[in-house]
């Protein structure tokens, strides 16, 4: 496993981040524990979750699984850079969502109880709150840092100007501000190259791409369909047909490289200078093992150029659409 700093911070994290959204809804607790143990044994020290994860088992269920995992001891918590998130509504009460100082305080305390830990390494805003001023948000975060409950702050699903505003307001308060941004980013979805990535890099933030294989479209979907003959959902079928020429060219190129498509998709992200760690969200041990293999895939400039030809990206704004 390779490691890098999370943005401009001194925090060392693995080049792959273990996403836990499937733990509970899709993956039972015993398998979730096995996945986490195997990931740590492979050197993955970066785990990501959120207070709202849990689906039918109830919001908070995934954090509770992680808490019971850490409670087993064996340095499991000590070996983990733990990231969780705040924003989503946890109940129908009017103050149990978004980024008010009240909800930040309550949500953090509730997450700590579920996670069975006294601090979170990275506390992330799951979405931008357009109705709460940054002075209020940063004051709440400063208090949490002073109390030792969080170490770093991060964002998720922010626009470039949201990042710029958040960082400007943090600097005005002599606060560290954001060290990372989670965004949708993969070979098929490269929109953040216009403004989010430049904003993050200018402000010393690492990028953590979620859905790095675009819901499986970059994971060898056509090859798997041909091998199994299984039908996919109408929604997935529509996405496949929309992108079929590019996906066919991609899978053929991966075959030329002698690599699995999923490993190439993850490796491409790790070759992007702005990216700290793609977030892999395995449901099974097999999916985890497939993701871990991406760390060993090295792409030369010719391969990177070919991938850009198959999946064209964007220039930074304004050059992407103006002179």
mmCIF file with all atom_site columns, N, CA, C and O in Angstrom, residues 169-198:
data_model
loop_
_atom_site.group_PDB
_atom_site.id
_atom_site.type_symbol
_atom_site.label_atom_id
_atom_site.label_alt_id
_atom_site.label_comp_id
_atom_site.label_asym_id
_atom_site.label_entity_id
_atom_site.label_seq_id
_atom_site.pdbx_PDB_ins_code
_atom_site.Cartn_x
_atom_site.Cartn_y
_atom_site.Cartn_z
_atom_site.occupancy
_atom_site.B_iso_or_equiv
_atom_site.pdbx_formal_charge
_atom_site.auth_seq_id
_atom_site.auth_comp_id
_atom_site.auth_asym_id
_atom_site.auth_atom_id
_atom_site.pdbx_PDB_model_num
ATOM 1   N N  . UNK A 1 169 ? -13.523 32.299 4.549   1.00 0.00 ? 169 UNK A N  1
ATOM 2   C CA . UNK A 1 169 ? -14.111 32.572 5.859   1.00 0.00 ? 169 UNK A CA 1
ATOM 3   C C  . UNK A 1 169 ? -13.303 31.908 6.971   1.00 0.00 ? 169 UNK A C  1
ATOM 4   O O  . UNK A 1 169 ? -13.163 32.471 8.067   1.00 0.00 ? 169 UNK A O  1
ATOM 5   N N  . UNK A 1 170 ? -12.754 30.725 6.706   1.00 0.00 ? 170 UNK A N  1
ATOM 6   C CA . UNK A 1 170 ? -11.923 30.061 7.711   1.00 0.00 ? 170 UNK A CA 1
ATOM 7   C C  . UNK A 1 170 ? -10.646 30.856 7.966   1.00 0.00 ? 170 UNK A C  1
ATOM 8   O O  . UNK A 1 170 ? -10.231 31.054 9.125   1.00 0.00 ? 170 UNK A O  1
ATOM 9   N N  . UNK A 1 171 ? -10.015 31.347 6.900   1.00 0.00 ? 171 UNK A N  1
ATOM 10  C CA . UNK A 1 171 ? -8.780  32.123 7.067   1.00 0.00 ? 171 UNK A CA 1
ATOM 11  C C  . UNK A 1 171 ? -9.042  33.399 7.862   1.00 0.00 ? 171 UNK A C  1
ATOM 12  O O  . UNK A 1 171 ? -8.204  33.821 8.655   1.00 0.00 ? 171 UNK A O  1
ATOM 13  N N  . UNK A 1 172 ? -10.193 34.001 7.622   1.00 0.00 ? 172 UNK A N  1
ATOM 14  C CA . UNK A 1 172 ? -10.531 35.225 8.348   1.00 0.00 ? 172 UNK A CA 1
ATOM 15  C C  . UNK A 1 172 ? -10.609 34.962 9.851   1.00 0.00 ? 172 UNK A C  1
ATOM 16  O O  . UNK A 1 172 ? -10.337 35.859 10.657  1.00 0.00 ? 172 UNK A O  1
ATOM 17  N N  . UNK A 1 173 ? -10.926 33.744 10.224  1.00 0.00 ? 173 UNK A N  1
ATOM 18  C CA . UNK A 1 173 ? -11.029 33.361 11.632  1.00 0.00 ? 173 UNK A CA 1
ATOM 19  C C  . UNK A 1 173 ? -9.745  32.693 12.132  1.00 0.00 ? 173 UNK A C  1
ATOM 20  O O  . UNK A 1 173 ? -9.701  32.198 13.259  1.00 0.00 ? 173 UNK A O  1
ATOM 21  N N  . UNK A 1 174 ? -8.706  32.660 11.282  1.00 0.00 ? 174 UNK A N  1
ATOM 22  C CA . UNK A 1 174 ? -7.456  31.977 11.622  1.00 0.00 ? 174 UNK A CA 1
ATOM 23  C C  . UNK A 1 174 ? -7.693  30.504 11.958  1.00 0.00 ? 174 UNK A C  1
ATOM 24  O O  . UNK A 1 174 ? -7.064  29.942 12.858  1.00 0.00 ? 174 UNK A O  1
ATOM 25  N N  . UNK A 1 175 ? -8.606  29.889 11.188  1.00 0.00 ? 175 UNK A N  1
ATOM 26  C CA . UNK A 1 175 ? -8.930  28.476 11.370  1.00 0.00 ? 175 UNK A CA 1
ATOM 27  C C  . UNK A 1 175 ? -8.416  27.702 10.161  1.00 0.00 ? 175 UNK A C  1
ATOM 28  O O  . UNK A 1 175 ? -8.332  28.239 9.060   1.00 0.00 ? 175 UNK A O  1
ATOM 29  N N  . UNK A 1 176 ? -8.076  26.438 10.373  1.00 0.00 ? 176 UNK A N  1
ATOM 30  C CA . UNK A 1 176 ? -7.516  25.606 9.310   1.00 0.00 ? 176 UNK A CA 1
ATOM 31  C C  . UNK A 1 176 ? -8.465  25.458 8.130   1.00 0.00 ? 176 UNK A C  1
ATOM 32  O O  . UNK A 1 176 ? -8.048  25.427 6.974   1.00 0.00 ? 176 UNK A O  1
ATOM 33  N N  . UNK A 1 177 ? -9.753  25.331 8.401   1.00 0.00 ? 177 UNK A N  1
ATOM 34  C CA . UNK A 1 177 ? -10.726 25.156 7.324   1.00 0.00 ? 177 UNK A CA 1
ATOM 35  C C  . UNK A 1 177 ? -10.730 23.738 6.785   1.00 0.00 ? 177 UNK A C  1
ATOM 36  O O  . UNK A 1 177 ? -10.478 22.770 7.505   1.00 0.00 ? 177 UNK A O  1
ATOM 37  N N  . UNK A 1 178 ? -11.020 23.598 5.504   1.00 0.00 ? 178 UNK A N  1
ATOM 38  C CA . UNK A 1 178 ? -11.172 22.294 4.865   1.00 0.00 ? 178 UNK A CA 1
ATOM 39  C C  . UNK A 1 178 ? -9.829  21.727 4.408   1.00 0.00 ? 178 UNK A C  1
ATOM 40  O O  . UNK A 1 178 ? -8.993  22.458 3.885   1.00 0.00 ? 178 UNK A O  1
ATOM 41  N N  . UNK A 1 179 ? -9.658  20.418 4.582   1.00 0.00 ? 179 UNK A N  1
ATOM 42  C CA . UNK A 1 179 ? -8.451  19.755 4.073   1.00 0.00 ? 179 UNK A CA 1
ATOM 43  C C  . UNK A 1 179 ? -8.777  18.777 2.949   1.00 0.00 ? 179 UNK A C  1
ATOM 44  O O  . UNK A 1 179 ? -7.858  18.250 2.306   1.00 0.00 ? 179 UNK A O  1
ATOM 45  N N  . UNK A 1 180 ? -10.077 18.524 2.700   1.00 0.00 ? 180 UNK A N  1
ATOM 46  C CA . UNK A 1 180 ? -10.434 17.545 1.672   1.00 0.00 ? 180 UNK A CA 1
ATOM 47  C C  . UNK A 1 180 ? -11.822 17.829 1.113   1.00 0.00 ? 180 UNK A C  1
ATOM 48  O O  . UNK A 1 180 ? -12.629 18.516 1.740   1.00 0.00 ? 180 UNK A O  1
ATOM 49  N N  . UNK A 1 181 ? -12.063 17.287 -0.079  1.00 0.00 ? 181 UNK A N  1
ATOM 50  C CA . UNK A 1 181 ? -13.367 17.365 -0.734  1.00 0.00 ? 181 UNK A CA 1
ATOM 51  C C  . UNK A 1 181 ? -13.686 16.004 -1.338  1.00 0.00 ? 181 UNK A C  1
ATOM 52  O O  . UNK A 1 181 ? -12.870 15.417 -2.050  1.00 0.00 ? 181 UNK A O  1
ATOM 53  N N  . UNK A 1 182 ? -14.880 15.491 -1.022  1.00 0.00 ? 182 UNK A N  1
ATOM 54  C CA . UNK A 1 182 ? -15.388 14.284 -1.667  1.00 0.00 ? 182 UNK A CA 1
ATOM 55  C C  . UNK A 1 182 ? -16.290 14.697 -2.811  1.00 0.00 ? 182 UNK A C  1
ATOM 56  O O  . UNK A 1 182 ? -17.217 15.479 -2.619  1.00 0.00 ? 182 UNK A O  1
ATOM 57  N N  . UNK A 1 183 ? -16.013 14.184 -3.999  1.00 0.00 ? 183 UNK A N  1
ATOM 58  C CA . UNK A 1 183 ? -16.809 14.530 -5.179  1.00 0.00 ? 183 UNK A CA 1
ATOM 59  C C  . UNK A 1 183 ? -17.012 13.302 -6.058  1.00 0.00 ? 183 UNK A C  1
ATOM 60  O O  . UNK A 1 183 ? -16.200 12.376 -6.037  1.00 0.00 ? 183 UNK A O  1
ATOM 61  N N  . UNK A 1 184 ? -18.070 13.343 -6.845  1.00 0.00 ? 184 UNK A N  1
ATOM 62  C CA . UNK A 1 184 ? -18.275 12.343 -7.877  1.00 0.00 ? 184 UNK A CA 1
ATOM 63  C C  . UNK A 1 184 ? -17.216 12.567 -8.957  1.00 0.00 ? 184 UNK A C  1
ATOM 64  O O  . UNK A 1 184 ? -17.165 13.624 -9.578  1.00 0.00 ? 184 UNK A O  1
ATOM 65  N N  . UNK A 1 185 ? -16.362 11.558 -9.165  1.00 0.00 ? 185 UNK A N  1
ATOM 66  C CA . UNK A 1 185 ? -15.276 11.706 -10.133 1.00 0.00 ? 185 UNK A CA 1
ATOM 67  C C  . UNK A 1 185 ? -14.851 10.338 -10.610 1.00 0.00 ? 185 UNK A C  1
ATOM 68  O O  . UNK A 1 185 ? -14.539 9.446  -9.813  1.00 0.00 ? 185 UNK A O  1
ATOM 69  N N  . UNK A 1 186 ? -14.871 10.157 -11.906 1.00 0.00 ? 186 UNK A N  1
ATOM 70  C CA . UNK A 1 186 ? -14.407 8.924  -12.523 1.00 0.00 ? 186 UNK A CA 1
ATOM 71  C C  . UNK A 1 186 ? -14.198 9.201  -14.013 1.00 0.00 ? 186 UNK A C  1
ATOM 72  O O  . UNK A 1 186 ? -14.435 10.322 -14.478 1.00 0.00 ? 186 UNK A O  1
ATOM 73  N N  . UNK A 1 187 ? -13.770 8.207  -14.758 1.00 0.00 ? 187 UNK A N  1
ATOM 74  C CA . UNK A 1 187 ? -13.498 8.409  -16.180 1.00 0.00 ? 187 UNK A CA 1
ATOM 75  C C  . UNK A 1 187 ? -14.726 8.880  -16.958 1.00 0.00 ? 187 UNK A C  1
ATOM 76  O O  . UNK A 1 187 ? -14.601 9.646  -17.920 1.00 0.00 ? 187 UNK A O  1
ATOM 77  N N  . UNK A 1 188 ? -15.904 8.446  -16.540 1.00 0.00 ? 188 UNK A N  1
ATOM 78  C CA . UNK A 1 188 ? -17.128 8.843  -17.226 1.00 0.00 ? 188 UNK A CA 1
ATOM 79  C C  . UNK A 1 188 ? -17.671 10.191 -16.751 1.00 0.00 ? 188 UNK A C  1
ATOM 80  O O  . UNK A 1 188 ? -18.316 10.902 -17.528 1.00 0.00 ? 188 UNK A O  1
ATOM 81  N N  . UNK A 1 189 ? -17.449 10.524 -15.503 1.00 0.00 ? 189 UNK A N  1
ATOM 82  C CA . UNK A 1 189 ? -17.966 11.762 -14.921 1.00 0.00 ? 189 UNK A CA 1
ATOM 83  C C  . UNK A 1 189 ? -16.782 12.632 -14.470 1.00 0.00 ? 189 UNK A C  1
ATOM 84  O O  . UNK A 1 189 ? -16.254 12.463 -13.377 1.00 0.00 ? 189 UNK A O  1
ATOM 85  N N  . UNK A 1 190 ? -16.391 13.574 -15.344 1.00 0.00 ? 190 UNK A N  1
ATOM 86  C CA . UNK A 1 190 ? -15.196 14.361 -15.092 1.00 0.00 ? 190 UNK A CA 1
ATOM 87  C C  . UNK A 1 190 ? -15.500 15.853 -14.912 1.00 0.00 ? 190 UNK A C  1
ATOM 88  O O  . UNK A 1 190 ? -14.626 16.698 -15.030 1.00 0.00 ? 190 UNK A O  1
ATOM 89  N N  . UNK A 1 191 ? -16.755 16.169 -14.588 1.00 0.00 ? 191 UNK A N  1
ATOM 90  C CA . UNK A 1 191 ? -17.187 17.569 -14.496 1.00 0.00 ? 191 UNK A CA 1
ATOM 91  C C  . UNK A 1 191 ? -16.363 18.388 -13.504 1.00 0.00 ? 191 UNK A C  1
ATOM 92  O O  . UNK A 1 191 ? -16.157 19.583 -13.714 1.00 0.00 ? 191 UNK A O  1
ATOM 93  N N  . UNK A 1 192 ? -15.888 17.767 -12.424 1.00 0.00 ? 192 UNK A N  1
ATOM 94  C CA . UNK A 1 192 ? -15.198 18.553 -11.400 1.00 0.00 ? 192 UNK A CA 1
ATOM 95  C C  . UNK A 1 192 ? -13.847 19.081 -11.880 1.00 0.00 ? 192 UNK A C  1
ATOM 96  O O  . UNK A 1 192 ? -13.232 19.909 -11.196 1.00 0.00 ? 192 UNK A O  1
ATOM 97  N N  . UNK A 1 193 ? -13.386 18.628 -13.052 1.00 0.00 ? 193 UNK A N  1
ATOM 98  C CA . UNK A 1 193 ? -12.121 19.133 -13.575 1.00 0.00 ? 193 UNK A CA 1
ATOM 99  C C  . UNK A 1 193 ? -12.224 20.611 -13.939 1.00 0.00 ? 193 UNK A C  1
ATOM 100 O O  . UNK A 1 193 ? -11.197 21.302 -13.984 1.00 0.00 ? 193 UNK A O  1
ATOM 101 N N  . UNK A 1 194 ? -13.437 21.104 -14.207 1.00 0.00 ? 194 UNK A N  1
ATOM 102 C CA . UNK A 1 194 ? -13.596 22.510 -14.594 1.00 0.00 ? 194 UNK A CA 1
ATOM 103 C C  . UNK A 1 194 ? -13.278 23.464 -13.447 1.00 0.00 ? 194 UNK A C  1
ATOM 104 O O  . UNK A 1 194 ? -12.480 24.379 -13.604 1.00 0.00 ? 194 UNK A O  1
ATOM 105 N N  . UNK A 1 195 ? -13.898 23.250 -12.279 1.00 0.00 ? 195 UNK A N  1
ATOM 106 C CA . UNK A 1 195 ? -13.741 24.246 -11.207 1.00 0.00 ? 195 UNK A CA 1
ATOM 107 C C  . UNK A 1 195 ? -13.465 23.661 -9.829  1.00 0.00 ? 195 UNK A C  1
ATOM 108 O O  . UNK A 1 195 ? -12.762 24.275 -9.037  1.00 0.00 ? 195 UNK A O  1
ATOM 109 N N  . UNK A 1 196 ? -14.021 22.486 -9.517  1.00 0.00 ? 196 UNK A N  1
ATOM 110 C CA . UNK A 1 196 ? -13.838 21.935 -8.175  1.00 0.00 ? 196 UNK A CA 1
ATOM 111 C C  . UNK A 1 196 ? -12.387 21.550 -7.925  1.00 0.00 ? 196 UNK A C  1
ATOM 112 O O  . UNK A 1 196 ? -11.801 21.910 -6.893  1.00 0.00 ? 196 UNK A O  1
ATOM 113 N N  . UNK A 1 197 ? -11.785 20.819 -8.869  1.00 0.00 ? 197 UNK A N  1
ATOM 114 C CA . UNK A 1 197 ? -10.390 20.415 -8.681  1.00 0.00 ? 197 UNK A CA 1
ATOM 115 C C  . UNK A 1 197 ? -9.459  21.626 -8.602  1.00 0.00 ? 197 UNK A C  1
ATOM 116 O O  . UNK A 1 197 ? -8.610  21.700 -7.693  1.00 0.00 ? 197 UNK A O  1
ATOM 117 N N  . UNK A 1 198 ? -9.574  22.609 -9.514  1.00 0.00 ? 198 UNK A N  1
ATOM 118 C CA . UNK A 1 198 ? -8.713  23.793 -9.365  1.00 0.00 ? 198 UNK A CA 1
ATOM 119 C C  . UNK A 1 198 ? -8.902  24.509 -8.031  1.00 0.00 ? 198 UNK A C  1
ATOM 120 O O  . UNK A 1 198 ? -7.925  24.960 -7.423  1.00 0.00 ? 198 UNK A O  1
#
